[in-house]
Coordinates of C-alpha atoms in Angstrom, one line a residue:
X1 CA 3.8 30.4 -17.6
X2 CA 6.2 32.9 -16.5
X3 CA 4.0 34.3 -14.5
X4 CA 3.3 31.9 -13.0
X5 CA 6.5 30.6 -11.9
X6 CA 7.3 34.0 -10.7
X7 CA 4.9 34.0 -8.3
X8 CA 5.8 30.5 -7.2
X9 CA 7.7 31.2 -3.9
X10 CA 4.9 33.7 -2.2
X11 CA 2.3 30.2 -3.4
X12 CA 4.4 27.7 -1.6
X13 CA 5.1 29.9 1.6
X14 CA 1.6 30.9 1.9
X15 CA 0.7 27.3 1.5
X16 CA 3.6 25.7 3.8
X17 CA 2.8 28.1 6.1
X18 CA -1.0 27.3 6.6
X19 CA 0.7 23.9 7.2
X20 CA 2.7 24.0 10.3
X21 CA 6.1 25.1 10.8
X22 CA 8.9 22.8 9.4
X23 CA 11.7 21.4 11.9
X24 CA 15.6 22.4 10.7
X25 CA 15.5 18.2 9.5
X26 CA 12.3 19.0 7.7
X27 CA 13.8 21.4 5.7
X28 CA 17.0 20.3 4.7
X29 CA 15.3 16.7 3.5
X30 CA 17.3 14.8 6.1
X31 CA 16.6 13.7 9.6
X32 CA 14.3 10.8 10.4
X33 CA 11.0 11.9 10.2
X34 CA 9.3 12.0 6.8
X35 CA 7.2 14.7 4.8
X36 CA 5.0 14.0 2.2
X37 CA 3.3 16.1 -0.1
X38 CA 0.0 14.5 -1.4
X39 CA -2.5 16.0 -4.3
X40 CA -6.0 14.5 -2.8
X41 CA -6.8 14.6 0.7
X42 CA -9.0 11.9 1.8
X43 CA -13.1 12.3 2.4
X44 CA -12.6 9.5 5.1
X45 CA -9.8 7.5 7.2
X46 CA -12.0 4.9 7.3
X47 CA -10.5 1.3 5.2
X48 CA -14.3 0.2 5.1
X49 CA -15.5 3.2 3.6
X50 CA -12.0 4.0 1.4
X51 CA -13.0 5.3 -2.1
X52 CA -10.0 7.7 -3.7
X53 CA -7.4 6.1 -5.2
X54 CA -5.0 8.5 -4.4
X55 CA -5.7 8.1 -0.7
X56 CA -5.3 4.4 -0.8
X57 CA -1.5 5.2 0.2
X58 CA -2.4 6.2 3.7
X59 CA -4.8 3.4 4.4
X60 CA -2.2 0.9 5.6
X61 CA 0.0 3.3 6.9
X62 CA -2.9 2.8 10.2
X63 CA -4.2 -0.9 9.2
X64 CA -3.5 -4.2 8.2
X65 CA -6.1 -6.7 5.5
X66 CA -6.3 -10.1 6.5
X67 CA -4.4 -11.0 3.2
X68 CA -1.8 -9.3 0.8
X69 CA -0.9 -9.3 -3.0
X70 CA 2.4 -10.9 -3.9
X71 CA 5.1 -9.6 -6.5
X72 CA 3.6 -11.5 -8.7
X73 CA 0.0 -10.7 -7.8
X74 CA -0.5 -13.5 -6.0
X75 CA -2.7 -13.8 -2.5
X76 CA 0.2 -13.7 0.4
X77 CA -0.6 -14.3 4.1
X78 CA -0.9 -10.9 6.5
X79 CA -3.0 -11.1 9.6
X80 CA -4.3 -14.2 8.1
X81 CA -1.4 -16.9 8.1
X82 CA -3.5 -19.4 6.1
X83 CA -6.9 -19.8 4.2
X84 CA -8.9 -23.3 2.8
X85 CA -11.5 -23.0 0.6
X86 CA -14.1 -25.7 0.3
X87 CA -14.5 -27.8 -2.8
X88 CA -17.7 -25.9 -3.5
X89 CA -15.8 -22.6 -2.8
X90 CA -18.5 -21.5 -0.4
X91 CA -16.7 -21.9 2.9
X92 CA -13.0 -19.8 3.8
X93 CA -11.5 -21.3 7.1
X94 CA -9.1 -18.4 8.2
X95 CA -6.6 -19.1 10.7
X96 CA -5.1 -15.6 12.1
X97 CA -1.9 -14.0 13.9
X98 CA -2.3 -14.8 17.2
X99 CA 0.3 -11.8 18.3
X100 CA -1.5 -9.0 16.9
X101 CA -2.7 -6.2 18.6
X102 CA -5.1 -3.1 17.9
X103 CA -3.3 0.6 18.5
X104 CA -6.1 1.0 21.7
X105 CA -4.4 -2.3 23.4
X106 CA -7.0 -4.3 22.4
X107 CA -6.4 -7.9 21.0
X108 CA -7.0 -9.1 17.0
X109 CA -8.9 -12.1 17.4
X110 CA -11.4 -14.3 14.6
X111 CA -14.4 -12.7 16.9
X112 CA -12.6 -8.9 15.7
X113 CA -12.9 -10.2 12.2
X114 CA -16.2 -11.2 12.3
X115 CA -17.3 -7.8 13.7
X116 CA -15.3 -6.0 11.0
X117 CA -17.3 -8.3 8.3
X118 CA -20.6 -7.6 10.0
X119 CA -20.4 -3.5 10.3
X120 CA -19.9 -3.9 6.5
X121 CA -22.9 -6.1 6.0
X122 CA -25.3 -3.4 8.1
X123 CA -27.4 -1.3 6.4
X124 CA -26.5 2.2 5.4
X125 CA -22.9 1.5 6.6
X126 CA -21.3 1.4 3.0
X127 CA -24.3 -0.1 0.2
X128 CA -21.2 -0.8 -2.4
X129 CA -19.1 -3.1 -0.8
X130 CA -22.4 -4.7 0.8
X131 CA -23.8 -5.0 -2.8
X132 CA -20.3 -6.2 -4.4
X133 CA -17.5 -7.2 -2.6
X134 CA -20.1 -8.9 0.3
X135 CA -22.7 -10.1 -2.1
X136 CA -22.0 -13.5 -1.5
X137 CA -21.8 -13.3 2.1
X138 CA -23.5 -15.4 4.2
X139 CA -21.6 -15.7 8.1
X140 CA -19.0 -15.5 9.9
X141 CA -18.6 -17.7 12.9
X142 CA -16.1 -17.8 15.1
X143 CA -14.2 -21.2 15.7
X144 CA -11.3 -20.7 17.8
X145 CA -9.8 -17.3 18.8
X146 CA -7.1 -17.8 15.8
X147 CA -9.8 -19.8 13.5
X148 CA -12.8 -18.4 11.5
X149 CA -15.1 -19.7 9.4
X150 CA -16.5 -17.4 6.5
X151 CA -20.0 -18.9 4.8
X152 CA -21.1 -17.3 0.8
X153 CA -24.3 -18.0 -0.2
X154 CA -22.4 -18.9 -3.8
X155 CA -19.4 -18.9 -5.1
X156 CA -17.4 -15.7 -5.5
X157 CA -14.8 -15.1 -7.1
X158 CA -13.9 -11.7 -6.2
X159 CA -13.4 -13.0 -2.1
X160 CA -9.5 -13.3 -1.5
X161 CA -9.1 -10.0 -3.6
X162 CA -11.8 -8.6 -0.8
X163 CA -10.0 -10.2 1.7
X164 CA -6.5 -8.0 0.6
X165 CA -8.4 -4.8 -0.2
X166 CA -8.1 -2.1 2.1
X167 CA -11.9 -2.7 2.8
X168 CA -10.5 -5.8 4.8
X169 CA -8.4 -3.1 6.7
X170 CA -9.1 -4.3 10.7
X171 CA -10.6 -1.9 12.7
X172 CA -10.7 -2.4 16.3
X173 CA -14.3 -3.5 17.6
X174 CA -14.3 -0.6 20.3
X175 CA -13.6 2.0 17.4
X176 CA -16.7 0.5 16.1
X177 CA -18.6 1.3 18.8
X178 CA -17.2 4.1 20.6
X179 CA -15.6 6.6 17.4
X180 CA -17.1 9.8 17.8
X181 CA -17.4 9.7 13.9
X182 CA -16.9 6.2 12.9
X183 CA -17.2 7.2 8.8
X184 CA -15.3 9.9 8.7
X185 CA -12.1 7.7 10.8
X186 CA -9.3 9.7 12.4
X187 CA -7.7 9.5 15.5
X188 CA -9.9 7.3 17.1
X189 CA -10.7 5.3 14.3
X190 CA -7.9 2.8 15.6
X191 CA -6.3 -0.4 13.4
X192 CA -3.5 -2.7 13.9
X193 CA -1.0 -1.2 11.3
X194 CA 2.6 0.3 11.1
X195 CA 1.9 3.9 12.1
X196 CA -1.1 5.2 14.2
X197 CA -2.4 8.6 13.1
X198 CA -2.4 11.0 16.5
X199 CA -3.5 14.5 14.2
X200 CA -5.2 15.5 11.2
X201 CA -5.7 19.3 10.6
X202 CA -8.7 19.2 7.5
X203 CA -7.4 20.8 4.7
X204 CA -3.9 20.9 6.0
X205 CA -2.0 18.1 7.3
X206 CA -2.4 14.4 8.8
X207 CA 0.6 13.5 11.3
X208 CA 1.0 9.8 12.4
X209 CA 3.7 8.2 14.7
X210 CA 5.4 4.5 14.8
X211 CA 3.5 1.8 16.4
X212 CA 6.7 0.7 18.6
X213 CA 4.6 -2.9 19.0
X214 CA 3.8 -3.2 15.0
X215 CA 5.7 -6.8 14.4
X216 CA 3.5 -8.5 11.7
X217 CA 4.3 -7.0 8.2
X218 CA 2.6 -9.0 5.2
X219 CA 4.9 -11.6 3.5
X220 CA 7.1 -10.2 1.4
X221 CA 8.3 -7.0 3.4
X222 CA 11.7 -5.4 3.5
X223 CA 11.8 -6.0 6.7
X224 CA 10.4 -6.9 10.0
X225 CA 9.5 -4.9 13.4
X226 CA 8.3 -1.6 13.7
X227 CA 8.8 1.1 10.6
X228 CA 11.8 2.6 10.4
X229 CA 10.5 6.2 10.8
X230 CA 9.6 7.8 13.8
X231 CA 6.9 10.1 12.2
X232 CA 5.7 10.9 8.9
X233 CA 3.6 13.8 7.8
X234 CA 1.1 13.8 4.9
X235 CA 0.3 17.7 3.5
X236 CA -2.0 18.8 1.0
X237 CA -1.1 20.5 -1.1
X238 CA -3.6 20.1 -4.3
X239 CA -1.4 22.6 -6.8
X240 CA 1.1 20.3 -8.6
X241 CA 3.2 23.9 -8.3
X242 CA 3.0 24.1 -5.0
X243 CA 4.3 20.3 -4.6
X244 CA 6.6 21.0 -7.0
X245 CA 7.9 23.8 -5.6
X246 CA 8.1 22.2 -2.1
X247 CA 10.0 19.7 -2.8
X248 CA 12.9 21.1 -4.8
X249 CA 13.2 23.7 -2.1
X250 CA 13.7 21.0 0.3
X251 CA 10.2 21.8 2.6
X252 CA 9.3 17.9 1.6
X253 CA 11.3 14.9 1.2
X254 CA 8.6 12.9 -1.0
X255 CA 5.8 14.1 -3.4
X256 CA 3.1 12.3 -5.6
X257 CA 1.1 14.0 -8.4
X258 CA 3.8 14.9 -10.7
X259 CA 2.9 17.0 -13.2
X260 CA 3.4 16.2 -16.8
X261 CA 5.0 19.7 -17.6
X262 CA 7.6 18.9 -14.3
X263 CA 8.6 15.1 -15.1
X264 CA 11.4 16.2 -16.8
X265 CA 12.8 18.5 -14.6
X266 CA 12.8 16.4 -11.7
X267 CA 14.3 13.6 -13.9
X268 CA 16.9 16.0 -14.6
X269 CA 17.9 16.7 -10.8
X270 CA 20.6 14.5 -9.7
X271 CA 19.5 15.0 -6.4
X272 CA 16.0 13.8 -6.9
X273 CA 14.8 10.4 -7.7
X274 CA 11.4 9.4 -10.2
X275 CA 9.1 6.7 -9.9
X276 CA 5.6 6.3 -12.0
X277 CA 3.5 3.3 -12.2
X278 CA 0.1 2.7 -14.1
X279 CA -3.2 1.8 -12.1
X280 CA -4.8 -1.2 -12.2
X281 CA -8.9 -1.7 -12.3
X282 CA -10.5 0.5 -15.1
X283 CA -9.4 3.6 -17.0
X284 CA -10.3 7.1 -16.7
X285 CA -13.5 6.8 -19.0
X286 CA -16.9 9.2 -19.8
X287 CA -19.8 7.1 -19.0
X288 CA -23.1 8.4 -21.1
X289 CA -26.1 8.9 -19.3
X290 CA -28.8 7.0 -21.5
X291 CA -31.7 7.6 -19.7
X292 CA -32.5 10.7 -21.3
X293 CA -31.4 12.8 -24.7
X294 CA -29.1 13.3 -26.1
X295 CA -27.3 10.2 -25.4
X296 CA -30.5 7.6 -25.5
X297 CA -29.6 7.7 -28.8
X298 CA -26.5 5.8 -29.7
X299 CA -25.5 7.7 -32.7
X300 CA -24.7 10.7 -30.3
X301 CA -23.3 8.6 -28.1
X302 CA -21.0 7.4 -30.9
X303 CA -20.7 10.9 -32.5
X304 CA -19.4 12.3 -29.0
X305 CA -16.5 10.0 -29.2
X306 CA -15.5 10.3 -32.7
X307 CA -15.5 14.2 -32.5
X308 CA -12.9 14.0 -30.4
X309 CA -9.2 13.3 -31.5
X310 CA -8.2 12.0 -28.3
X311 CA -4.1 11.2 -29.1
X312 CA -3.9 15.3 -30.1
X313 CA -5.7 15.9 -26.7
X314 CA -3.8 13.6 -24.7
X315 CA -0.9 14.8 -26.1
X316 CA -1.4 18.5 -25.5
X317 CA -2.2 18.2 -21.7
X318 CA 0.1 15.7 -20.6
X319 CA 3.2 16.2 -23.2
X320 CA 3.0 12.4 -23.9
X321 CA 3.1 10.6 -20.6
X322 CA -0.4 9.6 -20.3
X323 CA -1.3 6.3 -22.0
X324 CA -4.5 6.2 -24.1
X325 CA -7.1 4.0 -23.0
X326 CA -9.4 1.4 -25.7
X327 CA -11.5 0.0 -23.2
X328 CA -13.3 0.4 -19.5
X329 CA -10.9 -1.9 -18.3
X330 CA -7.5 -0.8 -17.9
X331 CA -4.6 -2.5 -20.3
X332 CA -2.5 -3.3 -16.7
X333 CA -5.6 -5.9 -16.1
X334 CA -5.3 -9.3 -17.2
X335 CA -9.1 -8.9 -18.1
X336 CA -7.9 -6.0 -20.7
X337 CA -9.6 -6.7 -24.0
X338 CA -6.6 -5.5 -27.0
X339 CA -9.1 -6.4 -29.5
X340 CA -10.8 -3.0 -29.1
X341 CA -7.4 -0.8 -29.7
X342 CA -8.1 1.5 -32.9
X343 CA -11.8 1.1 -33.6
X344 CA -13.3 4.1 -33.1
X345 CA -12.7 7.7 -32.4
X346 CA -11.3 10.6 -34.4
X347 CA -13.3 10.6 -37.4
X348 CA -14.7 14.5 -37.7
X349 CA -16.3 13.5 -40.4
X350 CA -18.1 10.4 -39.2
X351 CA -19.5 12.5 -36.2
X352 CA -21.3 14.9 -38.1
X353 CA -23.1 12.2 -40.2
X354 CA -24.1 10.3 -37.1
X355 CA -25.3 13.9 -35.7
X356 CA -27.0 14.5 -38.9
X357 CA -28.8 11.1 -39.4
X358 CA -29.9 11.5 -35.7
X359 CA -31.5 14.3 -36.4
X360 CA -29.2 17.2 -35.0
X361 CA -28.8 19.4 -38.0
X362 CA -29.5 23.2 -37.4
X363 CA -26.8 25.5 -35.7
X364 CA -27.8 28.4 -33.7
X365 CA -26.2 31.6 -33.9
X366 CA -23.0 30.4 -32.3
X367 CA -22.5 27.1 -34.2
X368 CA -24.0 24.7 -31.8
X369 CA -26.0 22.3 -33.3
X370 CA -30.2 22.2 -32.4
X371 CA -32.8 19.9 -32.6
X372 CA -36.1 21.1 -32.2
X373 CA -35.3 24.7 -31.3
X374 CA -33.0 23.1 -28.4
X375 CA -29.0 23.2 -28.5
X376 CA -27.2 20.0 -28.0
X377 CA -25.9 20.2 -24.7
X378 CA -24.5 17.2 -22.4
X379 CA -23.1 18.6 -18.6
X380 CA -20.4 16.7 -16.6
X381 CA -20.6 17.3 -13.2
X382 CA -17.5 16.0 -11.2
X383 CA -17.4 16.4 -6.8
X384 CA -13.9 18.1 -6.5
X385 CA -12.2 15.4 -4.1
X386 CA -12.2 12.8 -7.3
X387 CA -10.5 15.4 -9.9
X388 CA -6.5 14.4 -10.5
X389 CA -4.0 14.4 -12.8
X390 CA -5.2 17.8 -14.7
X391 CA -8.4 16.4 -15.8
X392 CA -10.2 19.7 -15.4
X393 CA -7.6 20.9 -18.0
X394 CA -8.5 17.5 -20.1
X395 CA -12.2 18.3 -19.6
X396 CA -11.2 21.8 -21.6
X397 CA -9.8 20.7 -24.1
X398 CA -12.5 18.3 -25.3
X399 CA -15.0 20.8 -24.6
X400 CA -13.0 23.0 -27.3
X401 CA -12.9 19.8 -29.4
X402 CA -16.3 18.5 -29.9
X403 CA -17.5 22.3 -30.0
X404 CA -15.3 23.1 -32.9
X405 CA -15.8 19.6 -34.6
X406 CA -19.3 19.0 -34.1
X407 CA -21.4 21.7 -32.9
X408 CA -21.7 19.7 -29.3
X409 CA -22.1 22.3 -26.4
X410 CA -20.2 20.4 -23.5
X411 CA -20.7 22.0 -20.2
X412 CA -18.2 20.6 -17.4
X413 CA -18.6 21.9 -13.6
X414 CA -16.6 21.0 -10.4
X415 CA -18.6 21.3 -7.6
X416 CA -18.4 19.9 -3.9
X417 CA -19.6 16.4 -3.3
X418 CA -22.7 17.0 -2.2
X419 CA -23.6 19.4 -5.4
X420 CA -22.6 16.5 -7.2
X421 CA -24.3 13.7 -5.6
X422 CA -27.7 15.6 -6.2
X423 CA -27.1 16.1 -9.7
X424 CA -26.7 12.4 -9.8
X425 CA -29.7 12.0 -7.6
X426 CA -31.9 14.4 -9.8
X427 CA -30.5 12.6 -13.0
X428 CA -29.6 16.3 -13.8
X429 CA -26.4 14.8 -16.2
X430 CA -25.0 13.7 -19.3
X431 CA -21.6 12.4 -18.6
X432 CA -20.3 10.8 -15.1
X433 CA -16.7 10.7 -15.3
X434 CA -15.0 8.2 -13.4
X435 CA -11.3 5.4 -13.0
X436 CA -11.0 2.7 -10.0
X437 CA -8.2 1.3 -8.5
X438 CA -10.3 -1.9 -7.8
X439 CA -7.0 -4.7 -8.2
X440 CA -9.3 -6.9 -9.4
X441 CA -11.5 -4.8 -12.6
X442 CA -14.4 -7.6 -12.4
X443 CA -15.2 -5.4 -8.3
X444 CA -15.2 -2.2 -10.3
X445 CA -17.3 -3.8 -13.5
X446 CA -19.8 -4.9 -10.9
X447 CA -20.3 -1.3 -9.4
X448 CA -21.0 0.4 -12.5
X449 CA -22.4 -1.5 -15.5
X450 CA -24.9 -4.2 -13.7
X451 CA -28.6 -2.7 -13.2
X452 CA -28.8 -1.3 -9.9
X453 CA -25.2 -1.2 -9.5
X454 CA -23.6 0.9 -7.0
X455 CA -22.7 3.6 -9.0
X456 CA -24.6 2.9 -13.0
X457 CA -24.8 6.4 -14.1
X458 CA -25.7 5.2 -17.1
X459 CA -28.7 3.8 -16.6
X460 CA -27.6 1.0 -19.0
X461 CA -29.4 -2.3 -18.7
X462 CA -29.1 -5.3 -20.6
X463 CA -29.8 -8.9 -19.0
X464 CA -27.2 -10.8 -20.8
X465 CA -24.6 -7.7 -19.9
X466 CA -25.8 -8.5 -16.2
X467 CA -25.3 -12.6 -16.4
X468 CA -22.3 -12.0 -17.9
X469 CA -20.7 -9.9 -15.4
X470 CA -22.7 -12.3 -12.6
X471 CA -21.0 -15.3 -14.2
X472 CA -17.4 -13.8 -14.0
X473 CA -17.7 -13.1 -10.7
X474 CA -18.7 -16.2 -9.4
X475 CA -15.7 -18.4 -11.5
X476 CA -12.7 -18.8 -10.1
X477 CA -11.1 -19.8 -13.5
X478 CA -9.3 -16.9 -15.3
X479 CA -9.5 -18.2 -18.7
X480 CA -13.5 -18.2 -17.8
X481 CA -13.4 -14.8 -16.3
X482 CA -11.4 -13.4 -19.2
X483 CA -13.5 -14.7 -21.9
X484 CA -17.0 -12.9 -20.0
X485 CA -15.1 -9.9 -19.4
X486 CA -14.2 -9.3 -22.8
X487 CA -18.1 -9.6 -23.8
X488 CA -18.8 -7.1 -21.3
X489 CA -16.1 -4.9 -22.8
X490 CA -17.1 -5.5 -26.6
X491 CA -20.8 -4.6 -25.4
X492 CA -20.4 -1.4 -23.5
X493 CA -17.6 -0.1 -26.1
X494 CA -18.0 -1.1 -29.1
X495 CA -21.5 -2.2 -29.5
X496 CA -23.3 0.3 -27.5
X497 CA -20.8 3.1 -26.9
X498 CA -22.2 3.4 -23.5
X499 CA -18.7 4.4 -22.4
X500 CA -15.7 6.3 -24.3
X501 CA -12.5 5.8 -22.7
X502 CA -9.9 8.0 -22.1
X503 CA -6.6 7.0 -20.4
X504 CA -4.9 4.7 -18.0
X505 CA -4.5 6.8 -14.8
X506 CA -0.9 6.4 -13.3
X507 CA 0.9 7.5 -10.1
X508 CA 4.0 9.1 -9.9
X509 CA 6.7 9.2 -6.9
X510 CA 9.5 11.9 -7.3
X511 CA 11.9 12.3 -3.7
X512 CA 15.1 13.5 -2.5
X513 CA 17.7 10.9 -3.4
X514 CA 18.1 10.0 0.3
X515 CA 14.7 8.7 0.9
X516 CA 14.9 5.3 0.2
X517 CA 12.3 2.0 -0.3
X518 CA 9.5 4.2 -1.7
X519 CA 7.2 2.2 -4.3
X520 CA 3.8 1.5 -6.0
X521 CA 1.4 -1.3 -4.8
X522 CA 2.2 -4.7 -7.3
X523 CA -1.4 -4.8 -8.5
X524 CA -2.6 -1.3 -7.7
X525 CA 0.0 0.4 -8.7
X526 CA -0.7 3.0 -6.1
X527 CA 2.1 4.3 -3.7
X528 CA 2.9 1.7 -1.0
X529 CA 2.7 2.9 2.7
X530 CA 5.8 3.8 4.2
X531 CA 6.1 0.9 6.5
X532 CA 9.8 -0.3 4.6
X533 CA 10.5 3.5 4.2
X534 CA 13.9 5.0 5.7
X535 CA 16.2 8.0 5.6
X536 CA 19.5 7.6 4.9
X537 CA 22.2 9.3 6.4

C-alpha cells in the first residue's frame, strides 16, 4: 500500500495529463465551470440504448423523459404536463410542453414523441426495451401537437416508470435520421435537456455546455431557467486512486466511485463534503448457468453459495460499507422480500455434503474436487465496462473462498464486451454476474428470469416463474405486485438457488465543500445531473 501511494502523484499527472490541461479555476476547485471525475465511461450517449448505471448521471445532463420520479417516488410531470389512463389501463392521453425545444432548433411536439416510441419499437434498434419496457405497446397517434394518445395491447404496469426512465429520454427526430452513429450518441445525438454535449474525447473526457434556452425542469427542481453552470466536464478516470488523488489535489471539484479504503479520509477533510446512496432495482448477484454441469445440478448450485462466507468477504474488501444482499431484488425496493435474510450461505460444512451427495468427491493433486476424471470448474466472464465498486477484487476473494472450502476451481476473466458477449453466445459460462438500476425491479425481473428474456443467462425456465412475473407486470396494484414478486424471489433463491446474491450496489458523491446541490436520484439512487448544481463563491 505504500507503494502505492508513493507513486500516486506521477499516476494522477500522467492520467490528468492525457486529459486536457486544467484552467487556473479548474485547479483551485473554484470558478464556474465544473469537473467531474467519473469511474465508468459510457458504451453509448444514447437514452434509448442507456445500459450502465453509473452512466445514468450524464443521461439527463443532454435529455429530458416525458415524466419524473417525485421525492417520494411518485410520477411528477416533465415534458409531459399531464397523463389519463383509461379505465382499462390500455390507453395514456399525454398532453406535452408546448415551449420546448430540441438543442438543433427543432420543436418537441406529440408527433416527436411518437417517433421517439417507434425507433424503439424497430427491429434491431434495442430488443430489451422492445421485449420489456414496450411489450405492451401497441400505437402512438398523434392528437394535437401538445396531445398524444399511447395504445397497449394489455395492461402494463411497468408504463409510467417507462415513461420516467432515461429510455423516455427525447431525442430530436432529425438525430434520428441524420446521426452519423445514432447508437453510439454524441454530439449529434441532440435532446432537449439542460446541457448539450459539444466534445467527447473516448477514453478521456466528455465536455458539455449550458443550453442558454433550457426553461422546463421536471417538478420538483431547485430551480428554474437554464443551469447554473456554464460548462461541466466529465473525466475518466477508472482508478479509484487516481480520483482520489485528483480531487484532494484540487484537479476536480466532484468525484463518484469512492473507494471503501478512502471514505474515511475524505469524511475526515473539513474541506470536502460525502454523500452515498444505495441503488434501487436488483442487487449485485451470481446468476448460475443451468444449462449445463456443474450447476444443472442444484446441489452445486446450493454448495457454491454455502462455501462462501460472504459477511467475512464483504467485510474484507469493502471495510464494512457494502450492505449484504438476501435476495435478487434489492432491500431499497418496495418489492424486497425480508423473509429470505439468513437462510442460506456460510455453512463449510453443508457445501461439502451437497458436493459429495452430488457426486463430486475426488481431489486432484491440487485439492480441487473431480468428477469423472474432470475438476470442478465454473468461469465468470464479465465485459470490463460493467465492473465497479472493486468487484474484480470481490471476485478474488471468493475464488480464494470456495477453493479453500470446497475444492471449487472458480475461474473469473475480464475481457472487452465483445469477448464477453460470445462467451454468452457460445454458452461458454458458469456464472453471469450482474445489478440494475431499473427504479422499478419488476423491468429488471422481466429481463433476466422469464424464458427468452433479454438477458436469462441462466437458462432457467419454469412456467409458473414466467406467469408470475407476467402477472406482476400487468397489475397496477402494489399489494398485488408485491405478493408475485416475492414468489418469484422465494423460487429463484431459495427454492432453486438459481441465483446467489451478493450486495446492494451504492453510489457515493465526495466534493469540495463549495460545490453545492449535488445528490442521488430519489428512486435510483444514482447521482442526479447537474442541472440544480452551482459553485459558490
Amino acid at each position: 500500500m505504500k507503494a502505492i501511494r508513493g507513486a500516486l502523484p506521477f499516476i494522477l499527472v500522467a492520467a490528468l495529463a492525457a486529459c486536457g490541461s486544467q484552467t487556473p479555476a479548474e485547479q483551485t476547485g473554484g470558478g464556474t465551470s465544473l469537473t467531474w471525475a467519473v469511474e465508468t465511461e459510457p458504451i453509448t450517449f444514447n437514452p434509448h440504448l442507456w445500459a450502465q448505471n453509473k452512466a445514468r448521471l450524464l443521461v439527463f445532463n443532454q435529455f429530458d423523459a416525458l415524466l419524473a420520479r417525485g421525492e417520494d417516488g411518485s410520477f411528477v410531470p416533465w415534458l409531459a404536463t399531464s397523463w389519463r389512463v383509461s379505465d382499462d389501463g390500455r390507453t395514456y392521453t399525454l398532453e406535452l410542453r408546448d415551449d420546448v425545444t430540441f438543442q438543433d432548433g427543432t420543436k418537441f411536439d406529440a408527433a416527436a414523441v411518437k417517433a421517439n416510441l417507434d425507433k424503439l419499437r424497430e427491429p434491431g434498434y434495442n430488443p430489451a426495451v422492445a421485449a420489456i419496457q414496450l411489450h405492451a405497446f401497441d400505437k402512438a397517434e398523434v392528437v394535437s401537437p401538445t396531445t398524444l394518445k399511447i395504445t397497449l395491447k394489455e395492461r402494463d404496469g411497468l408504463f409510467l416508470d417507462f415513461l420516467a426512465s432515461p429510455y423516455a429520454g427525447q431525442v430530436s427526430p432529425k438525430s434520428l435520421k441524420e446521426a452519423k452513429d445514432l447508437k453510439a450518441g454524441g454530439p449529434d445525438v441532440v435532446g432537449t435537456g439542460p446541457f448539450v454535449l459539444d466534445r467527447y474525447v473516448r477514453g478521456q473526457e466528455v465536455h458539455y455546455t449550458r443550453n442558454p434556452r433550457y426553461n422546463w425542469p421536471p417538478q420538483g427542481s431547485a430551480h428554474q431557467g437554464p443551469a447554473y453552470l456554464p460548462e461541466v466536464t466529465y473525466r475518466f478516470l477508472p482508478q479509484a486512486a487516481v480520483r482520489i488523488g485528483a480531487l484532494t489535489s484540487g484537479q476536480v471539484q466532484v468525484i463518484e466511485g469512492v473507494p471503501a479504503t478512502d471514505i474515511q479520509t475524505v469524511k475526515s477533510d473539513p474541506s470536502l463534503s460525502f454523500q452515498s446512496a444505495l441503488n434501487s432495482g436488483t442487487a449485485f448477484s451470481y446468476y448460475f448457468n443451468t444449462s449445463h454441469p456443474p450447476f444443472d445440478d442444484k446441489r452445486v448450485r446450493q454448495a457454491f453459495r454455502e462455501a462462501v462466507d460472504l459477511d467475512t468477504v464483504l467485510a474484507s474488501v469493502y471495510q464494512g460499507t457494502a450492505k449484504r444482499a438476501w435476495s435478487v431484488v434489492a432491500d431499497t425496493s418496495p418489492f424486497y422480500d425480508p423473509s429470505l435474510e439468513k437462510t442460506y450461505g456460510g455453512d463449510a460444512a453443508k457445501a461439502n455434503a451437497l458436493l459429495d451427495a452430488a457426486g463430486w468427491t475426488q481431489r486432484d493433486a491440487e485439492g480441487y474436487r473431480t468428477k469423472d476424471g474432470k475438476r470442478l470448474t465454473v468461469r465468470s466472464v464479465a465485459a470490463a465496462p460493467y465492473v465497479r465498486d472493486r468487484r474484480d477484487i470481490l471476485a478474488q476473494a471468493i475464488q480464494a473462498q470456495v477453493k479453500q472450502t470446497a475444492g471449487i476451481d472458480f475461474q473469473v476473466k475480464i475481457v472487452d464486451q465483445g469477448t464477453a458477449q460470445k462467451a454468452y453466445d457460445d454458452d461458454a459460462y458458469e456464472i453471469f454476474e450482474n445489478s440494475r438500476g431499473d427504479s422499478d425491479a419488476g423491468a429488471a425481473l422481466n429481463l433476466i428470469l422469464p424464458r427468452g428474456g433479454a438477458i436469462n443467462r441462466t437458462h432457467y425456465e419454469d412456467a409458473t416463474l414466467d406467469k408470475w412475473l407476467a402477472g406482476a407486470s400487468a397489475s397496477s396494484d402494489p399489494a398485488e405486485r408485491k405478493a408475485l414478486y416475492a414468489k418469484v424471489q422465494r423460487k429463484v433463491v431459495a427454492d432453486e438457488a438459481v441465483v446467489f446474491p451478493i450486495y446492494v450496489p451504492s453510489d457515493q458523491i465526495a466534493a469540495s465543500k463549495n460545490v453545492q446541490g449535488l445528490g442521488f436520484d430519489p428512486v435510483s439512487g444514482t447521482p442526479r445531473g447537474v442541472y440544480d448544481v452551482r459553485i459558490a463563491a
